[in-house]
Amino acid sequence: MENFPRKGHNHGSKIPNCALPNFQFPVLLVLALWLVPSSSISNLKPPPLPILPIPNAFQLEWQLNNMAMFLHFGLNTFDDSEWGTGHVDPSNFNPINFNATQWVRVAKESGFSRVILTVKHHDGFCLWPSEYTDYSVRSSNWRNGTGDVLAELAVAAKDAGIGLGIYLSPWDRHETSYGKTPEYNEYYMAQMTELLTRYGEIKDVFLDGAKGEAPDMEYFFESWFSLIHQLQPGAIIFSDAGPDTRWIGDETGVAGSSCWSLLNRSACQIGGSDTQYLIGGDPIGVDWVPGTCDSSIRPGWFWHASEVPKSAKNLLDMYYKSAGRNCHLLLNVPPNSSGLISDEDIQVLREFSELRRSIFSRNLAIHALFNASSIRGGIGDSRFSPYNVLEEGIYTYWAPEEDQSTWILYIDLQELVSFNVLQLQEPIQMGQRVIEFHLETLNEGGWKRVINGTTIGYQRLLRFPKLISQHLKLVIDKSRADPLVSFLGLHMDQFSTFSDVKDQYLPHFNGSQVLHSALPNKSRSATM
């Protein structure tokens, strides 16, 4: 969720009187309860059990910061190419105005929590002075062969409090051992060891199955994973099949409208996975492998003088369909041949940041009155109060009583409010639970359904035509276990168009992946 400031809210466990029946308790009963020793009535109901799988601590940290910046930079930047041949003269690399601090400043000001550098792309040119090849910055004219792009980026990132990640391409069009499986895997792991032992903490390691002229080349991925986790235990490893985060199946920055953090890694193969499986995940998956949506601010991955960046509105739509669908947005912003992020890209990023701030900095439900179909431990237990959905973070949440057939949050905004975005979060440390849900509004004709949704996860953002309403209810229709909601927000987006949101009126649940043991909500016509 965006780290924009929101006004504090503290209702405790207040429940609107209009939503509850009036019970008359006999005075003697009240007195009797008052006289009972507190030790006999203070046994709290424990929190619900998590439903497996659940994220580890490093996956949680990664998910809580839902955007990272990719930095494609290298000889391709100077050769006007996307896939270098591996034979371009390294002296061509000469970013005379290189400034890693500028890269990091742009990332931080734009809301990105991490930067990931292509330390070696498919051409094999290394942005650090590797001891295992002569095809690196050491052979360039930049800083007379003494420069180290990764070293300067590592210092800048640490100073700014930004996480650092790397992409070391498996495919190497320059290295002569490529195609000889044992020899090249030794070479690759030697370079990976350099990267993970010389530059401080590495938060992300981006891997893929890129493979070119040697189709029989085998990558020892499991050995690579073990080495990475040995040298950088807190690093998140990305690939088609995880182990820590997965590719979403496309490079447009768009996840499936149903998106699970659950996956069966045994059903995936790096470089050969079913993209439809990756896009949506698996509601009965046994592994926690959340999705990464990677895309570029420009048509290509590397900077080209002939290309221009996408608009801020395009990036906003991408944000809704990635970070707003339980995924991480990895947006590539390629530095130019002078060694700086271009002014036009910076301007788009500023506009993109301002759009998000305008929409999400204020929760229009902040002063609402809440009630629920049930509350775990009863209405006196504020630990699971429906008002918890107004608190920032995932560690407080509304929880219903066990074994209920109805899961509803009632919302009284206390006045007519205009909004067109629903924001929801689950406490993912307890597992991903919700399969289907919908939002209803109360008008003169009764309750009317506004929007349907499938899966929530860390964050779900749903857009719909502007609604003016005071009374709402969020209905959980189907869930893997008792549903838990950690945040609910209502927002007004004045920038998206009807064409951006029209695909969300009906559920997009993949029927072949329905969890047959899911708990259904049987009461869809419940009233306040």
Short mmCIF file of C-alpha atoms in Angstrom, two decimals:
data_model
loop_
_atom_site.label_atom_id
_atom_site.label_comp_id
_atom_site.label_asym_id
_atom_site.label_seq_id
_atom_site.Cartn_x
_atom_site.Cartn_y
_atom_site.Cartn_z
CA MET A 1 0.00 0.00 0.00
CA GLU A 2 1.16 3.51 -0.71
CA ASN A 3 3.01 5.13 2.17
CA PHE A 4 1.06 8.37 1.92
CA PRO A 5 0.05 10.11 5.16
CA ARG A 6 -3.47 9.52 6.36
CA LYS A 7 -5.34 11.07 9.23
CA GLY A 8 -5.37 8.94 12.34
CA HIS A 9 -8.54 7.21 13.45
CA ASN A 10 -9.48 5.67 16.77
CA HIS A 11 -13.03 4.48 17.23
CA GLY A 12 -12.12 1.57 19.49
CA SER A 13 -14.91 -0.95 19.14
CA LYS A 14 -17.75 1.54 18.70
CA ILE A 15 -20.76 0.03 16.95
CA PRO A 16 -23.54 2.18 15.56
CA ASN A 17 -26.69 1.76 17.62
CA CYS A 18 -28.87 1.74 14.51
CA ALA A 19 -27.22 -1.45 13.38
CA LEU A 20 -27.80 -3.49 16.53
CA PRO A 21 -30.97 -4.75 18.23
CA ASN A 22 -31.84 -3.19 21.60
CA PHE A 23 -31.46 -5.75 24.38
CA GLN A 24 -32.77 -5.01 27.89
CA PHE A 25 -30.47 -6.70 30.42
CA PRO A 26 -31.96 -7.33 33.86
CA VAL A 27 -30.24 -5.27 36.51
CA LEU A 28 -29.52 -8.35 38.62
CA LEU A 29 -27.73 -10.02 35.70
CA VAL A 30 -25.57 -6.96 35.15
CA LEU A 31 -24.71 -6.83 38.85
CA ALA A 32 -23.94 -10.54 38.89
CA LEU A 33 -21.53 -10.19 36.00
CA TRP A 34 -19.92 -7.18 37.70
CA LEU A 35 -19.36 -9.19 40.89
CA VAL A 36 -17.74 -12.17 39.12
CA PRO A 37 -13.93 -12.16 39.65
CA SER A 38 -12.21 -10.74 36.59
CA SER A 39 -9.91 -13.76 36.31
CA SER A 40 -12.89 -15.95 35.42
CA ILE A 41 -14.14 -13.81 32.54
CA SER A 42 -10.93 -12.44 31.08
CA ASN A 43 -9.96 -15.47 29.01
CA LEU A 44 -9.35 -13.97 25.59
CA LYS A 45 -10.05 -15.88 22.44
CA PRO A 46 -6.75 -16.44 20.62
CA PRO A 47 -6.20 -15.19 17.07
CA PRO A 48 -7.27 -17.52 14.27
CA LEU A 49 -4.84 -20.06 12.92
CA PRO A 50 -2.92 -19.06 9.80
CA ILE A 51 -3.84 -21.01 6.70
CA LEU A 52 -0.79 -22.33 4.88
CA PRO A 53 1.23 -21.46 2.96
CA ILE A 54 2.36 -18.14 4.46
CA PRO A 55 5.19 -15.76 3.53
CA ASN A 56 8.55 -15.74 5.25
CA ALA A 57 9.91 -12.55 6.85
CA PHE A 58 11.82 -11.47 3.74
CA GLN A 59 8.82 -12.01 1.46
CA LEU A 60 6.71 -9.93 3.86
CA GLU A 61 9.22 -7.07 3.77
CA TRP A 62 9.30 -7.26 -0.03
CA GLN A 63 5.50 -7.25 -0.34
CA LEU A 64 5.01 -4.32 2.04
CA ASN A 65 6.99 -2.14 -0.40
CA ASN A 66 5.07 -2.76 -3.58
CA MET A 67 7.25 -1.05 -6.22
CA ALA A 68 10.88 -1.42 -7.32
CA MET A 69 12.84 0.27 -10.13
CA PHE A 70 14.70 -1.75 -12.76
CA LEU A 71 17.78 -0.12 -14.29
CA HIS A 72 18.82 -1.54 -17.67
CA PHE A 73 22.20 -0.02 -18.45
CA GLY A 74 25.30 -1.19 -20.33
CA LEU A 75 26.91 -1.35 -23.75
CA ASN A 76 23.44 -1.63 -25.30
CA THR A 77 22.77 1.91 -24.08
CA PHE A 78 25.59 3.16 -26.33
CA ASP A 79 25.07 0.71 -29.20
CA ASP A 80 21.31 1.46 -29.61
CA SER A 81 20.46 -2.21 -29.20
CA GLU A 82 18.38 -4.43 -26.94
CA TRP A 83 20.33 -7.67 -27.24
CA GLY A 84 24.02 -6.99 -27.75
CA THR A 85 26.14 -9.39 -29.78
CA GLY A 86 28.83 -9.78 -27.14
CA HIS A 87 31.45 -8.41 -29.53
CA VAL A 88 30.95 -4.65 -29.28
CA ASP A 89 34.12 -2.81 -28.31
CA PRO A 90 33.96 -2.17 -24.54
CA SER A 91 35.57 1.24 -25.09
CA ASN A 92 32.13 2.36 -26.34
CA PHE A 93 30.96 2.40 -22.72
CA ASN A 94 31.63 5.94 -21.49
CA PRO A 95 28.82 7.59 -19.45
CA ILE A 96 30.61 10.90 -18.89
CA ASN A 97 27.94 12.26 -16.48
CA PHE A 98 27.28 9.03 -14.60
CA ASN A 99 25.62 9.75 -11.25
CA ALA A 100 24.23 6.83 -9.23
CA THR A 101 22.99 9.25 -6.59
CA GLN A 102 20.65 10.77 -9.18
CA TRP A 103 19.25 7.34 -10.04
CA VAL A 104 18.53 6.58 -6.40
CA ARG A 105 17.08 10.03 -5.71
CA VAL A 106 14.66 9.65 -8.62
CA ALA A 107 13.64 6.21 -7.40
CA LYS A 108 13.05 7.31 -3.82
CA GLU A 109 11.18 10.50 -4.74
CA SER A 110 8.94 8.45 -7.04
CA GLY A 111 7.95 5.96 -4.34
CA PHE A 112 10.20 3.00 -5.23
CA SER A 113 11.68 1.05 -2.32
CA ARG A 114 14.41 -0.80 -4.24
CA VAL A 115 16.59 -0.51 -7.35
CA ILE A 116 17.68 -3.53 -9.41
CA LEU A 117 20.63 -3.12 -11.79
CA THR A 118 21.40 -5.23 -14.86
CA VAL A 119 24.98 -5.88 -13.82
CA LYS A 120 25.36 -8.15 -16.87
CA HIS A 121 22.90 -8.46 -19.75
CA HIS A 122 22.91 -11.07 -22.54
CA ASP A 123 25.93 -9.48 -24.24
CA GLY A 124 28.09 -10.47 -21.27
CA PHE A 125 29.41 -6.96 -20.55
CA CYS A 126 29.87 -6.52 -16.80
CA LEU A 127 29.22 -3.25 -14.96
CA TRP A 128 31.68 -4.24 -12.25
CA PRO A 129 35.37 -5.17 -12.70
CA SER A 130 34.95 -8.95 -12.61
CA GLU A 131 38.09 -11.04 -12.15
CA TYR A 132 36.72 -13.68 -14.51
CA THR A 133 36.41 -11.73 -17.79
CA ASP A 134 38.04 -8.89 -19.69
CA TYR A 135 34.63 -7.82 -20.99
CA SER A 136 33.76 -5.28 -18.30
CA VAL A 137 34.06 -1.66 -17.22
CA ARG A 138 37.75 -2.37 -16.59
CA SER A 139 38.27 -2.51 -20.39
CA SER A 140 36.30 0.69 -21.06
CA ASN A 141 37.47 4.28 -21.30
CA TRP A 142 35.11 5.30 -18.51
CA ARG A 143 37.18 6.59 -15.60
CA ASN A 144 40.26 5.14 -17.31
CA GLY A 145 39.08 1.62 -16.56
CA THR A 146 38.83 2.13 -12.81
CA GLY A 147 35.06 2.61 -12.56
CA ASP A 148 32.53 0.31 -10.92
CA VAL A 149 28.85 1.09 -11.58
CA LEU A 150 27.54 -1.34 -8.99
CA ALA A 151 29.86 -0.07 -6.27
CA GLU A 152 28.67 3.53 -6.70
CA LEU A 153 25.04 2.45 -6.87
CA ALA A 154 25.47 0.38 -3.70
CA VAL A 155 26.82 3.38 -1.79
CA ALA A 156 24.07 5.68 -3.08
CA ALA A 157 21.33 3.17 -2.25
CA LYS A 158 22.64 2.58 1.26
CA ASP A 159 22.91 6.32 1.94
CA ALA A 160 19.31 6.83 0.81
CA GLY A 161 17.88 3.81 2.62
CA ILE A 162 16.92 2.13 -0.65
CA GLY A 163 17.30 -1.63 -1.16
CA LEU A 164 19.72 -2.89 -3.84
CA GLY A 165 19.18 -5.76 -6.27
CA ILE A 166 20.99 -7.28 -9.25
CA TYR A 167 20.20 -9.05 -12.52
CA LEU A 168 23.01 -11.31 -13.74
CA SER A 169 21.89 -12.70 -17.09
CA PRO A 170 22.34 -16.47 -17.43
CA TRP A 171 22.77 -16.06 -21.19
CA ASP A 172 26.23 -14.73 -22.09
CA ARG A 173 27.03 -14.07 -25.76
CA HIS A 174 30.66 -13.16 -25.05
CA GLU A 175 31.91 -15.83 -22.65
CA THR A 176 33.62 -18.69 -24.52
CA SER A 177 32.57 -21.30 -21.94
CA TYR A 178 28.90 -20.64 -22.63
CA GLY A 179 27.35 -23.84 -23.99
CA LYS A 180 29.66 -26.05 -21.90
CA THR A 181 27.40 -26.80 -18.97
CA PRO A 182 29.84 -27.56 -16.12
CA GLU A 183 32.34 -24.88 -17.12
CA TYR A 184 29.82 -22.12 -17.60
CA ASN A 185 27.98 -22.86 -14.37
CA GLU A 186 31.30 -22.56 -12.55
CA TYR A 187 31.89 -19.22 -14.28
CA TYR A 188 28.41 -17.96 -13.49
CA MET A 189 28.60 -18.92 -9.82
CA ALA A 190 32.06 -17.34 -9.50
CA GLN A 191 30.66 -14.04 -10.80
CA MET A 192 27.61 -14.34 -8.55
CA THR A 193 29.93 -14.83 -5.59
CA GLU A 194 31.77 -11.60 -6.48
CA LEU A 195 28.49 -9.72 -6.60
CA LEU A 196 27.14 -11.09 -3.33
CA THR A 197 30.30 -10.63 -1.27
CA ARG A 198 31.70 -7.24 -2.36
CA TYR A 199 28.78 -4.80 -2.32
CA GLY A 200 27.06 -5.10 1.01
CA GLU A 201 23.47 -6.23 1.44
CA ILE A 202 21.71 -7.42 -1.71
CA LYS A 203 17.91 -7.42 -1.34
CA ASP A 204 16.91 -8.90 -4.71
CA VAL A 205 18.43 -11.29 -7.22
CA PHE A 206 16.57 -11.33 -10.54
CA LEU A 207 16.99 -14.49 -12.61
CA ASP A 208 15.43 -15.78 -15.80
CA GLY A 209 15.87 -18.64 -18.22
CA ALA A 210 17.25 -16.56 -21.12
CA LYS A 211 19.05 -18.88 -23.50
CA GLY A 212 20.29 -18.29 -27.03
CA GLU A 213 22.66 -20.06 -29.39
CA ALA A 214 23.26 -23.09 -27.13
CA PRO A 215 19.86 -24.75 -26.59
CA ASP A 216 21.46 -27.69 -24.79
CA MET A 217 23.00 -25.40 -22.19
CA GLU A 218 21.78 -26.39 -18.72
CA TYR A 219 21.59 -23.91 -15.87
CA PHE A 220 22.11 -25.33 -12.38
CA PHE A 221 19.35 -23.22 -10.84
CA GLU A 222 19.13 -25.11 -7.56
CA SER A 223 22.86 -24.65 -7.02
CA TRP A 224 22.49 -20.96 -7.80
CA PHE A 225 19.60 -20.61 -5.35
CA SER A 226 21.59 -22.32 -2.61
CA LEU A 227 24.61 -20.09 -3.21
CA ILE A 228 22.50 -16.93 -3.13
CA HIS A 229 20.72 -17.87 0.08
CA GLN A 230 24.04 -18.89 1.63
CA LEU A 231 25.79 -15.59 0.82
CA GLN A 232 22.76 -13.27 1.14
CA PRO A 233 20.19 -15.03 3.37
CA GLY A 234 17.75 -12.13 3.15
CA ALA A 235 17.77 -11.79 -0.64
CA ILE A 236 14.53 -12.34 -2.54
CA ILE A 237 15.09 -14.54 -5.61
CA PHE A 238 12.91 -13.93 -8.67
CA SER A 239 12.37 -16.40 -11.52
CA ASP A 240 9.51 -18.07 -13.37
CA ALA A 241 9.21 -20.56 -10.55
CA GLY A 242 10.46 -18.58 -7.57
CA PRO A 243 11.65 -19.66 -5.10
CA ASP A 244 10.67 -16.35 -3.49
CA THR A 245 8.75 -14.40 -6.14
CA ARG A 246 7.55 -15.37 -9.59
CA TRP A 247 7.22 -13.81 -13.02
CA ILE A 248 3.62 -12.93 -13.79
CA GLY A 249 3.84 -14.28 -17.33
CA ASP A 250 4.07 -11.08 -19.40
CA GLU A 251 6.16 -7.91 -19.67
CA THR A 252 3.27 -5.45 -19.77
CA GLY A 253 3.00 -5.01 -16.00
CA VAL A 254 -0.44 -6.67 -15.87
CA ALA A 255 -1.40 -9.48 -13.51
CA GLY A 256 -4.50 -11.63 -13.71
CA SER A 257 -7.66 -10.10 -12.28
CA SER A 258 -7.61 -13.16 -9.98
CA CYS A 259 -4.11 -13.40 -8.56
CA TRP A 260 -2.92 -15.77 -5.88
CA SER A 261 0.40 -15.66 -4.06
CA LEU A 262 0.06 -19.44 -3.91
CA LEU A 263 1.78 -21.68 -6.44
CA ASN A 264 3.00 -25.22 -6.89
CA ARG A 265 6.66 -24.73 -7.73
CA SER A 266 6.92 -28.35 -8.79
CA ALA A 267 4.55 -27.53 -11.67
CA CYS A 268 6.82 -24.74 -12.96
CA GLN A 269 10.01 -24.72 -14.95
CA ILE A 270 12.21 -21.66 -15.39
CA GLY A 271 11.97 -20.62 -19.02
CA GLY A 272 9.14 -23.05 -19.74
CA SER A 273 6.24 -22.45 -17.37
CA ASP A 274 2.60 -22.12 -18.40
CA THR A 275 2.08 -18.35 -18.48
CA GLN A 276 -1.63 -18.67 -17.67
CA TYR A 277 -0.70 -20.53 -14.50
CA LEU A 278 1.79 -17.83 -13.56
CA ILE A 279 -0.64 -14.98 -14.24
CA GLY A 280 -3.27 -16.21 -11.80
CA GLY A 281 -1.37 -18.39 -9.37
CA ASP A 282 -3.03 -21.38 -7.74
CA PRO A 283 -5.65 -21.30 -4.92
CA ILE A 284 -4.55 -24.80 -3.87
CA GLY A 285 -0.82 -24.15 -4.28
CA VAL A 286 1.45 -25.36 -1.50
CA ASP A 287 4.19 -22.71 -1.95
CA TRP A 288 4.06 -18.96 -1.21
CA VAL A 289 5.44 -17.36 -4.40
CA PRO A 290 3.86 -13.90 -4.97
CA GLY A 291 3.95 -12.27 -8.40
CA THR A 292 6.26 -9.64 -9.87
CA CYS A 293 4.97 -7.56 -12.78
CA ASP A 294 7.92 -6.28 -14.80
CA SER A 295 7.56 -3.65 -17.51
CA SER A 296 9.39 -0.63 -18.88
CA ILE A 297 8.59 3.07 -18.87
CA ARG A 298 9.76 3.06 -22.52
CA PRO A 299 9.04 0.70 -25.42
CA GLY A 300 12.44 -0.96 -24.98
CA TRP A 301 14.35 -2.09 -21.90
CA PHE A 302 17.43 -0.01 -22.73
CA TRP A 303 17.48 3.72 -23.43
CA HIS A 304 17.15 4.75 -27.07
CA ALA A 305 17.20 8.35 -28.24
CA SER A 306 14.35 7.65 -30.66
CA GLU A 307 11.96 6.45 -27.95
CA VAL A 308 9.81 8.41 -25.52
CA PRO A 309 8.38 7.34 -22.15
CA LYS A 310 4.82 6.24 -21.56
CA SER A 311 2.45 8.73 -19.99
CA ALA A 312 1.82 8.96 -16.26
CA LYS A 313 -1.75 7.82 -16.89
CA ASN A 314 -0.43 4.67 -18.58
CA LEU A 315 1.71 3.99 -15.54
CA LEU A 316 -1.27 4.55 -13.24
CA ASP A 317 -3.28 1.96 -15.15
CA MET A 318 -0.30 -0.42 -14.87
CA TYR A 319 -0.18 0.23 -11.12
CA TYR A 320 -3.84 -0.74 -10.69
CA LYS A 321 -3.22 -3.96 -12.62
CA SER A 322 -0.05 -4.96 -10.77
CA ALA A 323 0.33 -3.50 -7.27
CA GLY A 324 -3.47 -3.33 -7.23
CA ARG A 325 -3.73 -7.05 -7.97
CA ASN A 326 -1.61 -8.47 -5.17
CA CYS A 327 1.70 -8.12 -7.04
CA HIS A 328 4.93 -6.14 -6.99
CA LEU A 329 5.45 -3.59 -9.79
CA LEU A 330 9.00 -3.71 -11.16
CA LEU A 331 9.20 -0.70 -13.49
CA ASN A 332 12.25 -0.32 -15.71
CA VAL A 333 13.62 3.23 -16.02
CA PRO A 334 16.75 2.99 -18.22
CA PRO A 335 19.53 5.58 -17.73
CA ASN A 336 20.68 7.32 -20.90
CA SER A 337 24.10 7.34 -22.56
CA SER A 338 25.30 10.24 -20.43
CA GLY A 339 24.75 8.11 -17.32
CA LEU A 340 21.64 9.88 -16.03
CA ILE A 341 17.91 9.17 -15.96
CA SER A 342 16.46 11.40 -18.67
CA ASP A 343 14.49 14.52 -17.80
CA GLU A 344 11.42 13.37 -19.70
CA ASP A 345 11.36 10.10 -17.72
CA ILE A 346 11.73 12.00 -14.46
CA GLN A 347 8.82 14.24 -15.38
CA VAL A 348 6.57 11.25 -16.08
CA LEU A 349 7.57 9.65 -12.79
CA ARG A 350 6.76 12.86 -10.91
CA GLU A 351 3.34 12.99 -12.54
CA PHE A 352 2.79 9.30 -11.78
CA SER A 353 3.68 9.90 -8.13
CA GLU A 354 1.35 12.89 -7.95
CA LEU A 355 -1.52 10.89 -9.45
CA ARG A 356 -1.12 8.20 -6.80
CA ARG A 357 -0.85 10.80 -4.06
CA SER A 358 -3.97 12.59 -5.27
CA ILE A 359 -5.96 9.36 -5.24
CA PHE A 360 -4.68 7.46 -2.22
CA SER A 361 -3.46 10.04 0.30
CA ARG A 362 -6.93 10.29 1.88
CA ASN A 363 -9.27 7.46 2.81
CA LEU A 364 -12.82 8.71 2.30
CA ALA A 365 -14.05 6.06 4.76
CA ILE A 366 -11.93 7.40 7.63
CA HIS A 367 -14.91 8.77 9.60
CA ALA A 368 -17.27 5.88 8.84
CA LEU A 369 -19.18 3.83 11.41
CA PHE A 370 -18.61 0.10 11.07
CA ASN A 371 -20.48 -3.00 12.08
CA ALA A 372 -20.02 -6.63 11.12
CA SER A 373 -22.09 -9.77 10.77
CA SER A 374 -19.96 -11.17 13.60
CA ILE A 375 -16.76 -10.39 15.50
CA ARG A 376 -14.33 -12.98 16.81
CA GLY A 377 -14.62 -13.03 20.59
CA GLY A 378 -17.74 -10.84 20.52
CA ILE A 379 -18.29 -7.12 20.12
CA GLY A 380 -16.31 -6.37 23.27
CA ASP A 381 -13.07 -7.76 21.80
CA SER A 382 -11.44 -4.80 20.06
CA ARG A 383 -8.57 -6.97 18.79
CA PHE A 384 -10.81 -8.14 15.95
CA SER A 385 -13.08 -5.10 15.67
CA PRO A 386 -14.33 -4.02 12.23
CA TYR A 387 -12.76 -0.62 12.97
CA ASN A 388 -9.37 -2.27 12.56
CA VAL A 389 -9.84 -1.97 8.80
CA LEU A 390 -9.17 1.77 9.12
CA GLU A 391 -5.76 1.22 10.72
CA GLU A 392 -2.60 1.25 8.61
CA GLY A 393 -0.68 -2.00 8.27
CA ILE A 394 -1.56 -5.67 8.05
CA TYR A 395 -1.14 -6.67 11.69
CA THR A 396 -4.57 -5.48 12.84
CA TYR A 397 -7.67 -6.84 11.16
CA TRP A 398 -11.36 -7.61 11.38
CA ALA A 399 -12.02 -11.28 12.06
CA PRO A 400 -15.50 -12.86 12.12
CA GLU A 401 -16.57 -15.53 14.55
CA GLU A 402 -15.76 -19.08 13.55
CA ASP A 403 -18.09 -21.28 11.51
CA GLN A 404 -20.27 -18.50 10.16
CA SER A 405 -22.22 -18.64 6.90
CA THR A 406 -22.31 -14.86 6.52
CA TRP A 407 -19.29 -12.55 6.32
CA ILE A 408 -20.28 -8.91 5.97
CA LEU A 409 -18.81 -5.54 6.89
CA TYR A 410 -21.44 -2.77 7.17
CA ILE A 411 -20.23 0.76 6.49
CA ASP A 412 -22.07 3.97 7.35
CA LEU A 413 -20.13 6.91 5.91
CA GLN A 414 -22.38 9.30 7.94
CA GLU A 415 -22.91 11.45 4.85
CA LEU A 416 -23.09 11.08 1.10
CA VAL A 417 -19.60 10.47 -0.29
CA SER A 418 -18.41 10.29 -3.92
CA PHE A 419 -15.82 7.60 -4.75
CA ASN A 420 -14.85 5.19 -7.52
CA VAL A 421 -12.02 3.07 -6.07
CA LEU A 422 -12.22 0.32 -3.46
CA GLN A 423 -8.98 -0.63 -1.72
CA LEU A 424 -8.73 -3.84 0.32
CA GLN A 425 -5.97 -5.70 2.12
CA GLU A 426 -5.69 -9.05 3.84
CA PRO A 427 -3.25 -9.81 6.67
CA ILE A 428 -1.12 -12.03 4.44
CA GLN A 429 0.97 -13.23 7.39
CA MET A 430 -2.19 -15.27 8.13
CA GLY A 431 -2.33 -16.65 4.59
CA GLN A 432 -4.29 -15.55 1.53
CA ARG A 433 -7.94 -16.42 2.09
CA VAL A 434 -10.60 -14.53 0.12
CA ILE A 435 -11.70 -16.10 -3.16
CA GLU A 436 -14.70 -13.93 -4.10
CA PHE A 437 -16.27 -10.76 -2.70
CA HIS A 438 -18.50 -7.89 -3.75
CA LEU A 439 -19.48 -4.38 -2.67
CA GLU A 440 -23.12 -3.23 -2.35
CA THR A 441 -24.71 0.18 -1.88
CA LEU A 442 -28.05 1.01 -0.26
CA ASN A 443 -30.48 3.16 -2.23
CA GLU A 444 -34.24 3.65 -2.34
CA GLY A 445 -34.74 0.31 -4.03
CA GLY A 446 -32.66 -1.62 -1.48
CA TRP A 447 -29.19 -3.08 -1.75
CA LYS A 448 -27.55 -2.94 -5.15
CA ARG A 449 -24.32 -4.65 -6.16
CA VAL A 450 -21.61 -2.20 -7.28
CA ILE A 451 -18.58 -4.34 -8.11
CA ASN A 452 -17.47 -7.96 -7.94
CA GLY A 453 -13.94 -9.02 -7.07
CA THR A 454 -11.84 -12.16 -6.86
CA THR A 455 -8.81 -12.49 -4.57
CA ILE A 456 -7.41 -9.75 -2.35
CA GLY A 457 -4.01 -10.71 -0.96
CA TYR A 458 -1.69 -7.93 0.14
CA GLN A 459 -3.64 -5.30 -1.82
CA ARG A 460 -6.60 -5.18 -4.18
CA LEU A 461 -7.69 -2.04 -6.00
CA LEU A 462 -10.99 -2.06 -7.89
CA ARG A 463 -12.22 0.82 -10.04
CA PHE A 464 -15.83 1.46 -11.03
CA PRO A 465 -17.96 4.41 -12.26
CA LYS A 466 -18.36 7.14 -9.66
CA LEU A 467 -20.71 6.19 -6.85
CA ILE A 468 -22.40 8.59 -4.41
CA SER A 469 -23.44 6.68 -1.32
CA GLN A 470 -23.65 6.69 2.47
CA HIS A 471 -24.43 3.06 3.30
CA LEU A 472 -22.32 0.20 1.95
CA LYS A 473 -21.58 -3.39 2.73
CA LEU A 474 -18.60 -5.50 1.81
CA VAL A 475 -19.68 -9.11 1.38
CA ILE A 476 -17.20 -11.98 1.31
CA ASP A 477 -18.80 -14.64 -0.87
CA LYS A 478 -16.20 -17.40 -0.74
CA SER A 479 -13.00 -17.94 1.22
CA ARG A 480 -10.36 -20.62 1.87
CA ALA A 481 -10.90 -20.11 5.62
CA ASP A 482 -12.59 -17.53 7.82
CA PRO A 483 -11.86 -14.28 5.95
CA LEU A 484 -9.74 -11.56 7.54
CA VAL A 485 -9.65 -7.93 6.35
CA SER A 486 -6.83 -5.64 7.48
CA PHE A 487 -7.67 -2.48 5.50
CA LEU A 488 -10.56 -0.94 3.62
CA GLY A 489 -10.25 2.32 1.75
CA LEU A 490 -12.52 4.35 -0.51
CA HIS A 491 -10.92 6.80 -2.93
CA MET A 492 -11.75 9.12 -5.80
CA ASP A 493 -9.76 8.70 -9.02
CA GLN A 494 -10.41 11.62 -11.36
CA PHE A 495 -7.94 10.41 -13.98
CA SER A 496 -8.95 6.90 -15.08
CA THR A 497 -11.47 6.54 -17.89
CA PHE A 498 -14.35 4.13 -18.35
CA SER A 499 -12.26 2.02 -20.74
CA ASP A 500 -9.76 1.42 -17.92
CA VAL A 501 -12.32 -0.09 -15.55
CA LYS A 502 -14.99 -1.77 -17.66
CA ASP A 503 -13.28 -5.19 -17.48
CA GLN A 504 -14.01 -5.48 -13.77
CA TYR A 505 -17.80 -5.62 -13.67
CA LEU A 506 -17.99 -9.40 -13.63
CA PRO A 507 -15.80 -11.85 -11.72
CA HIS A 508 -12.78 -13.18 -13.63
CA PHE A 509 -12.34 -16.30 -11.55
CA ASN A 510 -10.69 -19.23 -13.28
CA GLY A 511 -13.21 -22.00 -12.90
CA SER A 512 -10.59 -24.71 -13.38
CA GLN A 513 -8.84 -23.48 -10.25
CA VAL A 514 -11.85 -23.23 -7.92
CA LEU A 515 -10.99 -24.48 -4.47
CA HIS A 516 -13.63 -27.14 -3.90
CA SER A 517 -13.15 -27.09 -0.13
CA ALA A 518 -13.65 -23.32 0.08
CA LEU A 519 -16.02 -21.98 2.67
CA PRO A 520 -19.01 -20.37 0.92
CA ASN A 521 -21.01 -17.39 2.12
CA LYS A 522 -24.57 -18.66 1.83
CA SER A 523 -26.34 -15.47 2.83
CA ARG A 524 -25.90 -12.97 0.01
CA SER A 525 -29.11 -11.10 0.73
CA ALA A 526 -28.42 -10.17 4.33
CA THR A 527 -29.55 -6.69 5.31
CA MET A 528 -28.31 -4.17 7.84
#
